[in-house]
Short mmCIF file of C-alpha atoms in Angstrom, two decimals:
data_model
loop_
_atom_site.label_atom_id
_atom_site.label_comp_id
_atom_site.label_asym_id
_atom_site.label_seq_id
_atom_site.Cartn_x
_atom_site.Cartn_y
_atom_site.Cartn_z
CA MET A 26 161.69 11.88 28.51
CA ALA A 27 159.31 9.78 30.03
CA GLU A 28 155.84 9.37 27.68
CA ILE A 29 152.97 11.89 29.68
CA SER A 30 149.42 11.48 29.77
CA TYR A 31 146.77 12.67 31.87
CA TYR A 32 144.19 10.95 33.78
CA ARG A 33 141.22 11.81 36.19
CA ASP A 34 139.30 9.26 38.55
CA SER A 35 136.03 10.47 40.72
CA ILE A 36 137.97 13.12 42.85
CA ARG A 37 141.47 13.49 41.74
CA ASN A 38 143.47 14.57 38.60
CA TYR A 39 146.97 13.00 37.67
CA MET A 40 149.57 13.48 35.16
CA VAL A 41 151.13 9.98 34.47
CA LEU A 42 154.51 9.24 33.21
CA ALA A 43 155.03 6.06 31.71
CA CYS A 44 158.30 4.54 33.08
CA GLY A 45 160.68 2.77 30.67
CA GLU A 46 162.90 -0.48 30.67
CA GLU A 47 164.27 -1.34 34.11
CA GLU A 48 167.86 0.00 33.95
CA ALA A 49 170.86 -0.10 36.52
CA GLY A 50 169.98 3.12 38.85
CA ARG A 51 166.87 3.95 37.82
CA GLY A 52 164.71 1.27 40.04
CA TYR A 53 166.25 3.02 43.04
CA GLN A 54 164.92 6.60 41.74
CA TYR A 55 161.37 5.28 41.65
CA ARG A 56 161.61 3.53 44.44
CA MET A 57 162.46 6.70 46.16
CA LEU A 58 159.81 8.60 44.70
CA ALA A 59 157.38 6.06 45.86
CA ALA A 60 158.33 5.71 49.34
CA ASN A 61 158.93 9.48 50.28
CA ARG A 62 156.98 12.70 50.12
CA ILE A 63 159.66 14.86 48.97
CA PRO A 64 159.38 18.40 49.44
CA GLY A 65 158.96 20.70 46.55
CA LEU A 66 157.47 17.80 44.31
CA LEU A 67 154.08 16.83 43.64
CA PRO A 68 152.77 14.03 45.64
CA CYS A 69 153.66 10.95 43.70
CA SER A 70 152.56 7.07 43.62
CA LEU A 71 153.87 4.15 41.55
CA ARG A 72 151.59 1.73 40.13
CA TYR A 73 151.60 -1.43 37.81
CA ILE A 74 149.25 -1.59 35.16
CA ASP A 75 149.22 -3.93 32.49
CA ASP A 76 152.74 -4.96 33.42
CA ARG A 77 153.84 -1.32 32.82
CA ARG A 78 155.42 0.98 35.49
CA LEU A 79 153.32 4.37 35.94
CA LEU A 80 154.26 7.36 37.89
CA TYR A 81 150.91 9.30 39.18
CA TYR A 82 151.83 12.81 39.99
CA ASP A 83 148.34 14.31 42.04
CA ILE A 84 147.98 17.66 39.97
CA SER A 85 144.53 18.24 41.81
CA SER A 86 143.72 22.05 42.62
CA ARG A 87 147.05 23.27 40.87
CA GLN A 88 147.61 24.81 37.60
CA LYS A 89 150.69 24.97 34.92
CA LEU A 90 152.54 27.76 35.39
CA SER A 91 152.27 27.94 31.10
CA VAL A 92 148.74 28.24 31.71
CA LEU A 93 149.08 30.75 34.52
CA CYS A 94 150.92 33.15 32.58
CA GLU A 95 148.49 32.74 29.45
CA ALA A 96 145.54 34.28 31.42
CA ARG A 97 147.80 37.15 33.33
CA SER A 98 151.21 37.99 33.93
CA LEU A 99 152.44 36.95 37.40
CA GLU A 100 154.35 39.75 39.58
CA PRO A 101 158.19 39.59 39.51
CA VAL A 102 158.34 38.87 43.32
CA HIS A 103 156.48 35.12 42.33
CA PHE A 104 158.83 34.64 39.75
CA ARG A 105 161.60 35.17 42.44
CA ARG A 106 159.89 32.63 44.46
CA LEU A 107 159.60 30.12 41.93
CA LEU A 108 163.54 30.16 41.16
CA GLU A 109 164.06 29.77 45.14
CA ARG A 110 161.49 26.97 45.05
CA ALA A 111 163.22 25.22 42.21
CA ALA A 112 166.52 25.75 43.86
CA GLU A 113 165.26 24.19 47.00
CA ALA A 114 163.79 21.28 45.06
CA ALA A 115 167.24 20.35 43.71
CA GLY A 116 168.77 20.73 47.01
CA ARG A 117 166.12 18.29 48.89
CA LEU A 118 166.81 15.84 45.64
CA SER A 119 170.66 15.53 46.54
CA GLU A 120 169.29 14.58 50.23
CA TYR A 121 167.80 11.34 48.63
CA LEU A 122 170.61 10.67 46.32
CA LEU A 123 168.47 11.62 43.40
CA ASP A 124 169.83 13.45 40.45
CA ALA A 125 168.75 16.95 40.39
CA SER A 126 169.04 17.34 36.68
CA CYS A 127 166.25 15.10 36.25
CA LEU A 128 163.78 17.83 37.78
CA LEU A 129 161.37 18.80 34.84
CA LEU A 130 161.96 22.67 34.75
CA ASP A 131 159.51 23.11 31.66
CA PRO A 132 157.06 25.67 32.47
CA GLY A 133 154.54 23.34 31.00
CA TYR A 134 155.35 20.52 34.21
CA ILE A 135 155.62 23.44 36.83
CA TYR A 136 152.47 23.53 38.88
CA ALA A 137 151.07 26.27 41.02
CA ASP A 138 148.70 25.91 43.98
CA LEU A 139 146.87 29.59 44.05
CA THR A 140 145.84 29.40 47.04
CA GLY A 141 149.08 30.51 48.15
CA MET A 142 151.32 30.53 45.06
CA GLU A 143 153.42 27.82 46.01
CA PHE A 144 155.18 25.92 43.28
CA TYR A 145 155.79 22.17 42.71
CA PHE A 146 157.88 20.56 40.46
CA VAL A 147 157.79 17.10 38.91
CA TYR A 148 160.86 14.63 38.66
CA ASP A 149 161.25 12.30 35.66
CA PRO A 150 164.21 9.65 35.96
CA GLU A 151 164.60 9.30 32.22
CA ALA A 152 164.79 13.02 31.56
CA GLU A 153 167.00 14.41 29.51
CA ALA A 154 169.51 17.76 31.09
CA GLY A 155 168.69 21.03 29.66
CA THR A 156 165.09 21.52 30.88
CA LEU A 157 166.48 24.77 32.90
CA SER A 158 166.77 26.66 29.72
CA LEU A 159 163.12 26.14 28.79
CA LEU A 160 162.43 28.01 32.08
CA THR A 161 164.93 30.69 31.53
CA ALA A 162 163.87 31.68 28.23
CA PHE A 163 159.98 31.50 29.43
CA LEU A 164 161.19 34.13 32.36
CA THR A 165 163.13 36.54 30.03
CA GLU A 166 160.36 37.07 27.79
CA ARG A 167 158.12 38.19 30.81
CA LEU A 168 160.53 39.79 33.14
CA GLY A 169 160.82 43.59 33.12
CA GLN A 170 162.67 46.31 34.77
CA GLU A 171 160.06 46.15 37.97
CA ASP A 172 162.87 44.29 39.73
CA PRO A 173 166.62 44.81 37.98
CA ASP A 174 168.21 42.44 40.27
CA LEU A 175 165.80 39.50 39.39
CA THR A 176 166.02 40.43 35.48
CA ALA A 177 169.95 40.45 35.45
CA ALA A 178 169.91 37.21 37.58
CA VAL A 179 167.53 35.28 35.13
CA TRP A 180 169.64 36.70 32.17
CA GLU A 181 172.93 35.15 33.54
CA LEU A 182 171.18 32.14 34.57
CA ASP A 183 169.99 31.44 31.14
CA ALA A 184 173.85 31.67 30.05
CA LEU A 185 174.39 29.16 32.60
CA ALA A 186 172.01 27.22 31.55
CA GLN A 187 173.61 26.55 27.86
CA ASP A 188 175.68 24.09 29.91
CA PRO A 189 173.98 20.72 30.12
CA ASP A 190 175.67 20.02 33.22
CA PHE A 191 174.77 23.17 35.22
CA VAL A 192 172.31 22.36 37.71
CA LEU A 193 170.51 25.17 39.51
CA GLY A 194 170.83 24.58 43.32
CA PRO A 195 170.55 26.73 46.55
CA GLU A 196 174.47 27.57 46.48
CA ALA A 197 173.98 28.70 42.88
CA LEU A 198 171.02 31.04 43.01
CA ALA A 199 172.56 32.31 46.42
CA GLN A 200 175.44 33.58 44.42
CA LEU A 201 172.90 35.01 41.47
CA LEU A 202 170.73 36.50 43.59
CA PRO A 203 172.40 37.11 47.19
CA GLY A 204 169.55 38.53 49.24
CA GLU A 205 166.29 39.95 48.62
CA ARG A 206 165.99 43.21 47.26
CA PRO A 207 165.58 46.22 49.77
CA GLY A 208 161.72 46.79 50.32
CA THR A 209 160.75 43.37 48.72
CA GLU A 210 158.46 42.09 50.86
CA GLU A 211 157.35 38.20 50.92
CA PRO A 212 155.24 37.04 47.93
CA GLY A 213 151.71 36.40 48.58
CA PRO A 214 148.67 35.80 46.36
CA VAL A 215 148.30 38.00 43.06
CA SER A 216 146.23 40.58 44.47
CA GLY A 217 146.37 42.70 47.42
CA GLU A 218 143.47 41.06 49.42
CA GLY A 219 144.51 37.97 48.72
CA LEU A 220 143.30 35.51 46.16
CA PHE A 221 140.87 33.53 48.02
CA PRO A 222 138.82 34.40 51.28
CA GLU A 223 140.23 31.38 53.35
CA GLU A 224 143.22 33.36 53.72
CA ARG A 225 141.83 36.21 55.02
CA ALA A 226 139.82 34.17 57.05
CA GLU A 227 142.96 32.78 58.82
CA GLU A 228 144.14 36.29 59.42
CA GLU A 229 140.85 37.55 60.83
CA GLU A 230 140.41 34.77 63.08
CA PRO A 231 141.85 35.89 66.19
CA GLU A 232 140.20 39.08 65.96
CA GLN A 233 136.99 37.15 65.69
CA GLU A 234 137.61 35.35 68.81
CA GLU A 235 138.16 38.38 71.05
CA ARG A 236 134.86 39.50 69.76
CA GLU A 237 133.27 36.56 70.37
CA GLN A 238 134.51 36.53 73.98
CA GLU A 239 133.42 39.97 74.46
CA LYS A 240 129.81 39.12 73.51
CA SER A 241 129.89 35.80 75.52
CA LEU A 242 130.96 37.55 78.73
CA PRO A 243 128.39 40.17 79.29
CA VAL A 244 125.32 37.95 78.47
CA PHE A 245 126.72 35.71 81.18
CA LEU A 246 126.66 37.74 84.06
CA PRO A 247 122.97 38.80 83.93
CA LEU A 248 122.16 35.13 83.14
CA LEU A 249 124.20 34.35 86.83
CA ALA A 250 122.64 37.08 88.56
CA LEU A 251 118.90 36.14 87.33
CA ALA A 252 119.71 32.30 88.11
CA ALA A 253 121.20 33.14 91.63
CA SER A 254 117.96 35.12 92.64
CA LEU A 255 116.00 32.53 91.34
CA VAL A 256 117.53 30.31 93.87
CA LEU A 257 117.29 32.69 96.80
CA PHE A 258 113.36 33.54 96.03
CA VAL A 259 112.76 29.47 95.89
CA LEU A 260 114.53 29.15 99.26
CA THR A 261 112.30 32.05 100.72
CA PHE A 262 108.97 30.92 99.46
CA THR A 263 109.52 27.48 100.05
CA GLY A 264 109.58 27.48 103.74
CA LEU A 265 113.25 26.09 103.75
CA THR A 266 114.44 29.58 105.67
CA GLU A 267 112.70 31.22 108.79
CA GLY A 268 113.57 34.52 110.36
CA ARG A 269 116.16 36.30 109.57
CA THR A 270 117.91 34.05 107.12
CA ARG A 271 114.31 34.16 105.16
CA ARG A 272 114.46 38.05 104.97
CA LEU A 273 118.32 37.77 103.84
CA CYS A 274 117.47 35.27 101.03
CA LEU A 275 114.32 37.50 100.11
CA ALA A 276 116.49 40.84 100.39
CA GLY A 277 119.45 39.20 98.11
CA GLY A 278 117.29 37.65 95.66
CA ALA A 279 115.77 41.51 94.86
CA ALA A 280 119.14 42.91 94.60
CA LEU A 281 120.15 40.02 92.43
CA LEU A 282 117.44 40.29 90.14
CA ALA A 283 117.58 44.16 89.88
CA ALA A 284 121.21 43.74 89.14
CA GLY A 285 120.60 40.94 86.47
CA LEU A 286 117.86 43.28 84.79
CA GLY A 287 120.04 46.12 84.93
CA THR A 288 122.99 44.25 83.26
CA GLY A 289 120.87 43.05 80.88
CA LEU A 290 119.72 46.03 79.74
CA SER A 291 122.95 47.77 79.38
CA VAL A 292 124.02 45.13 77.52
CA LEU A 293 121.30 45.36 75.02
CA LEU A 294 121.96 49.00 74.71
CA LYS A 295 125.32 48.48 74.08
CA ARG A 296 124.90 46.49 71.46
CA LYS A 297 122.39 48.39 69.68
CA GLY A 298 124.88 51.30 69.94
CA LYS A 299 127.29 49.07 67.89
CA ALA A 300 125.10 48.12 65.66
CA TRP A 301 123.99 51.50 64.86
CA LYS A 302 127.85 52.39 64.39
CA GLY A 303 128.43 49.71 61.99
CA ALA A 304 125.51 50.45 59.98
CA ALA A 305 126.20 54.30 59.69
CA GLY A 306 130.06 53.14 58.75
CA LYS A 307 128.55 51.32 55.62
CA GLU A 308 126.34 54.07 54.58
CA GLY A 309 129.20 56.41 54.34
CA ALA A 310 131.84 58.32 56.03
CA GLY A 311 130.07 61.60 55.36
CA LYS A 312 126.63 60.33 57.50
CA GLU A 313 127.17 60.82 60.92
CA ALA A 314 124.94 58.83 63.74
CA PRO A 315 121.72 60.33 65.08
CA GLU A 316 122.34 62.29 68.18
CA ARG A 317 121.37 60.58 71.70
CA GLY A 318 117.58 60.79 72.18
CA GLU A 319 116.81 60.79 68.43
CA LYS A 320 114.41 58.05 67.54
CA ARG A 321 114.77 55.86 64.31
CA SER A 322 112.49 53.22 63.20
CA PHE A 323 113.36 49.94 62.02
CA PHE A 324 112.07 50.58 58.42
CA SER A 325 113.52 53.97 58.08
CA PHE A 326 117.05 51.87 58.85
CA LEU A 327 116.47 49.38 56.22
CA ARG A 328 115.25 52.48 53.68
CA GLY A 329 118.41 54.03 54.41
CA ARG A 330 120.57 50.46 53.74
CA GLU A 331 118.81 50.49 50.32
CA LYS A 332 119.89 53.68 49.17
CA ALA A 333 123.36 53.06 50.02
CA GLU A 334 123.34 49.69 47.89
CA GLU A 335 122.07 51.85 45.13
CA LYS A 336 124.77 54.37 45.69
CA ALA A 337 127.41 51.77 45.87
CA ALA A 338 126.37 50.17 42.74
CA ALA A 339 125.94 53.45 40.64
CA ASP A 340 129.83 54.24 41.67
CA PHE A 341 130.83 50.69 40.81
CA TRP A 342 128.93 50.41 37.40
CA GLY A 343 127.94 53.98 36.40
CA GLU A 344 124.74 55.31 36.39
CA ASP A 345 123.31 54.13 33.16
CA GLU A 346 124.48 50.51 34.00
CA ALA A 347 122.99 50.92 37.59
CA VAL A 348 119.58 51.39 36.03
CA SER A 349 118.03 48.40 34.44
CA SER A 350 117.87 48.99 30.74
CA GLY A 351 114.62 46.90 30.39
CA LYS A 352 116.03 45.01 27.33
CA ALA A 353 116.64 41.26 27.32
CA GLY A 354 119.65 39.10 26.48
CA PRO A 355 122.59 39.83 28.19
CA ASP A 356 125.70 39.58 26.39
CA LEU A 357 128.88 39.29 28.42
CA VAL A 358 132.13 38.99 26.50
CA PRO A 359 135.37 37.82 27.95
CA VAL A 360 138.03 40.64 28.68
CA PRO A 361 140.98 40.93 25.65
CA GLN A 362 144.05 38.59 26.04
CA ARG A 363 147.47 39.50 27.60
CA VAL A 364 146.67 43.17 28.96
CA PRO A 365 148.52 43.95 32.30
CA VAL A 366 146.47 43.21 35.44
CA GLU A 367 146.54 46.80 36.75
CA GLU A 368 144.83 48.12 33.16
CA ARG A 369 142.02 45.35 33.00
CA GLY A 370 139.73 46.86 35.55
CA PRO A 371 136.96 44.80 37.15
CA LEU A 372 136.23 41.59 35.04
CA PRO A 373 132.37 40.69 34.10
CA VAL A 374 131.18 37.92 36.72
CA LEU A 375 128.30 35.59 34.91
CA GLY A 376 125.67 34.41 37.23
CA SER A 377 126.19 37.88 39.40
CA GLY A 378 122.66 39.33 38.35
CA ARG A 379 123.96 42.13 36.37
CA GLN A 380 122.77 42.40 32.85
CA THR A 381 124.92 44.57 30.35
CA LYS A 382 122.73 46.51 27.83
CA VAL A 383 122.74 44.97 24.19
CA LEU A 384 123.36 47.60 21.54
CA GLY A 385 122.18 46.90 18.10
CA GLY A 386 121.03 43.61 18.62
CA GLU A 387 122.98 40.05 17.65
CA GLU A 388 125.36 40.31 14.48
CA PRO A 389 124.05 37.53 12.00
CA GLY A 390 126.55 34.54 11.91
CA ARG A 391 128.17 35.50 15.44
CA LEU A 392 128.74 32.35 17.36
CA ARG A 393 127.96 32.48 21.01
CA LEU A 394 127.53 30.13 23.84
CA TYR A 395 124.12 30.61 25.55
CA GLY A 396 123.74 29.55 28.96
CA GLU A 397 120.60 26.67 29.58
CA ASP A 398 119.02 25.81 32.92
CA GLY A 399 121.19 27.25 35.52
CA ALA A 400 122.94 29.31 33.42
CA ARG A 401 120.19 30.59 31.65
CA GLY A 402 120.62 34.54 30.62
CA LEU A 403 124.16 34.06 30.27
CA HIS A 404 125.88 34.68 27.12
CA ILE A 405 129.79 34.07 26.45
CA ASP A 406 131.14 35.81 23.25
CA LEU A 407 133.48 33.49 20.79
CA GLU A 408 134.50 36.02 18.71
CA LYS A 409 137.58 37.65 21.04
CA LEU A 410 139.84 34.93 21.36
CA PRO A 411 141.71 33.12 23.07
CA PHE A 412 140.20 33.52 26.61
CA THR A 413 140.03 31.39 30.00
CA VAL A 414 136.76 30.35 31.60
CA GLY A 415 136.70 29.90 35.42
CA SER A 416 135.85 31.04 38.76
CA SER A 417 139.25 33.08 39.88
CA PRO A 418 138.81 36.67 39.22
CA GLU A 419 142.83 37.10 39.35
CA PHE A 420 143.25 34.34 36.44
CA ALA A 421 139.94 33.82 34.65
CA ASP A 422 138.76 35.91 31.49
CA VAL A 423 135.28 35.04 31.58
CA LEU A 424 133.94 34.25 35.43
CA LEU A 425 131.41 32.00 35.89
CA ASP A 426 129.65 32.26 39.55
CA ASP A 427 129.18 28.60 40.63
CA PRO A 428 130.65 26.43 42.77
CA SER A 429 130.88 23.64 40.49
CA VAL A 430 133.37 25.76 38.01
CA SER A 431 137.24 25.39 38.73
CA ARG A 432 139.10 28.60 39.28
CA LEU A 433 140.81 27.86 35.97
CA HIS A 434 138.39 25.48 34.43
CA ALA A 435 138.77 25.43 30.48
CA ARG A 436 140.37 27.57 27.56
CA ILE A 437 138.91 28.60 24.49
CA TRP A 438 140.86 29.68 21.40
CA LYS A 439 141.16 29.06 17.65
CA SER A 440 143.76 26.94 15.94
CA GLU A 441 145.78 27.81 13.19
CA ASP A 442 143.26 26.62 10.33
CA GLY A 443 140.12 28.43 12.11
CA VAL A 444 138.47 25.97 13.93
CA LEU A 445 137.30 26.37 17.38
CA GLN A 446 139.22 24.21 20.11
CA ILE A 447 138.53 24.22 23.59
CA ARG A 448 140.61 22.42 26.52
CA ASP A 449 139.87 21.16 29.83
CA LEU A 450 142.66 22.73 32.60
CA GLY A 451 142.24 20.06 35.06
CA SER A 452 139.01 21.01 36.49
CA THR A 453 137.49 19.15 39.26
CA ASN A 454 134.21 18.74 37.82
CA GLY A 455 135.53 18.36 34.36
CA THR A 456 134.37 19.95 30.83
CA ARG A 457 131.84 18.29 28.66
CA ILE A 458 131.29 18.25 24.89
CA ASN A 459 127.97 16.77 23.89
CA GLY A 460 127.99 14.91 26.72
CA ILE A 461 131.53 13.37 26.45
CA LEU A 462 133.73 14.32 29.57
CA LEU A 463 137.37 15.77 28.43
CA GLY A 464 140.41 14.48 30.16
CA PRO A 465 142.65 16.55 31.87
CA GLU A 466 144.35 18.91 29.47
CA GLU A 467 142.19 17.37 26.54
CA SER A 468 141.31 19.23 23.81
CA ALA A 469 138.29 19.07 21.37
CA GLY A 470 136.64 21.07 18.39
CA LEU A 471 133.78 23.22 19.21
CA MET A 472 131.42 23.45 16.53
CA LYS A 473 127.83 25.33 16.11
CA GLY A 474 125.21 23.31 17.94
CA ASP A 475 127.22 21.75 20.13
CA ILE A 476 126.62 21.52 24.15
CA VAL A 477 129.35 22.56 26.43
CA CYS A 478 129.12 22.20 30.18
CA PHE A 479 131.67 23.54 32.76
CA GLY A 480 130.81 21.62 35.71
CA SER A 481 126.92 21.93 36.22
CA LEU A 482 126.74 24.70 33.91
CA GLU A 483 125.43 24.03 30.37
CA PHE A 484 125.60 26.29 27.44
CA HIS A 485 124.84 25.91 23.36
CA CYS A 486 127.06 27.20 20.86
CA ARG A 487 124.79 28.71 18.08
#
């Protein structure tokens, strides 16, 4: 297996494979990888640095499968998709006359794109056969009885993977998983609403276009009528028309003016009615819109909105949490590790404005990360380890609501000898310890007095 390292330039993150000596057959594999964008593989480029051949795999905005499963458990439907994508990638390699056994199936080298939960793989011409057994062992530890067909197929695949000559291809997977389980839907993001808002925006785009067309057409009609009436009035009063024609232009201009004003007034009333219905729906299903003719001032409408927001906050956080405690120093701690998604509940979002009450003050000798500058007022407890820091509610344990923080930014844990460690998870804007930028997947010790930066957010360890 090739030597693997990680590299970050100004905008991209890479996994770098150091190529060995030129051997018969391998030169062709490197050229095929560099000259083609093979479906299922990470984007790859071949570079020559200091007389060394290096394969650069672009891992930007993607995360390791092993890291994802450290934070949260994936659904069986995503593991099914993983096996399907692995088999498809192996089939694609045969089309390029590449050895499918060189596909790295170690969970530490399988990357997922969180926006759609698509999986991408790495091809190593110097890889040794047998990496499939690493993947099957990884899956057997995480699959239960939610999908019995998938669980049985993985156990059978694990037995087949003990043969170093066995290759997972589309035909082999079709025999193990002949078809999707009845009622199984096409896999998507982890949460029911989608991982990120961009996906929901694509689904809502047609409806939004229809609403825009409905808005533009009624506004256009009164404007057109007013413009036509203006033209007729100009013809009437500038002396360009005489006699009967002048009287017709005057009558037509008056009619169009009346029609334009009437249409415009009706459009305004209709939009006002829709705005009222939308506001009433947000305030609650139990409240009914005012009857026709009932007057409602703008300030009373705002007061109703404020009451609705206060009620929503009380329902979500509880009555005690919705009211400010009046005590300084919020204490936001990470959620304990390896708890099923459905049992974990809502995660704390740092930077969202919510302050948790401090009970009993600070414990002596207890290490925390205290936010400074843009992160002032944010505390991260370093006692409940390990945990992942990021901006993704689906996978991060401690959420930092800041655009400079990646979905999975860094991980903090304690080594076997009791030393705090922090590792950058291939973040876009990087993780810094005392001003030193960590490389992708690089770890460093974390001590009292250190300054930690997640993107642009700065924290002091004390």
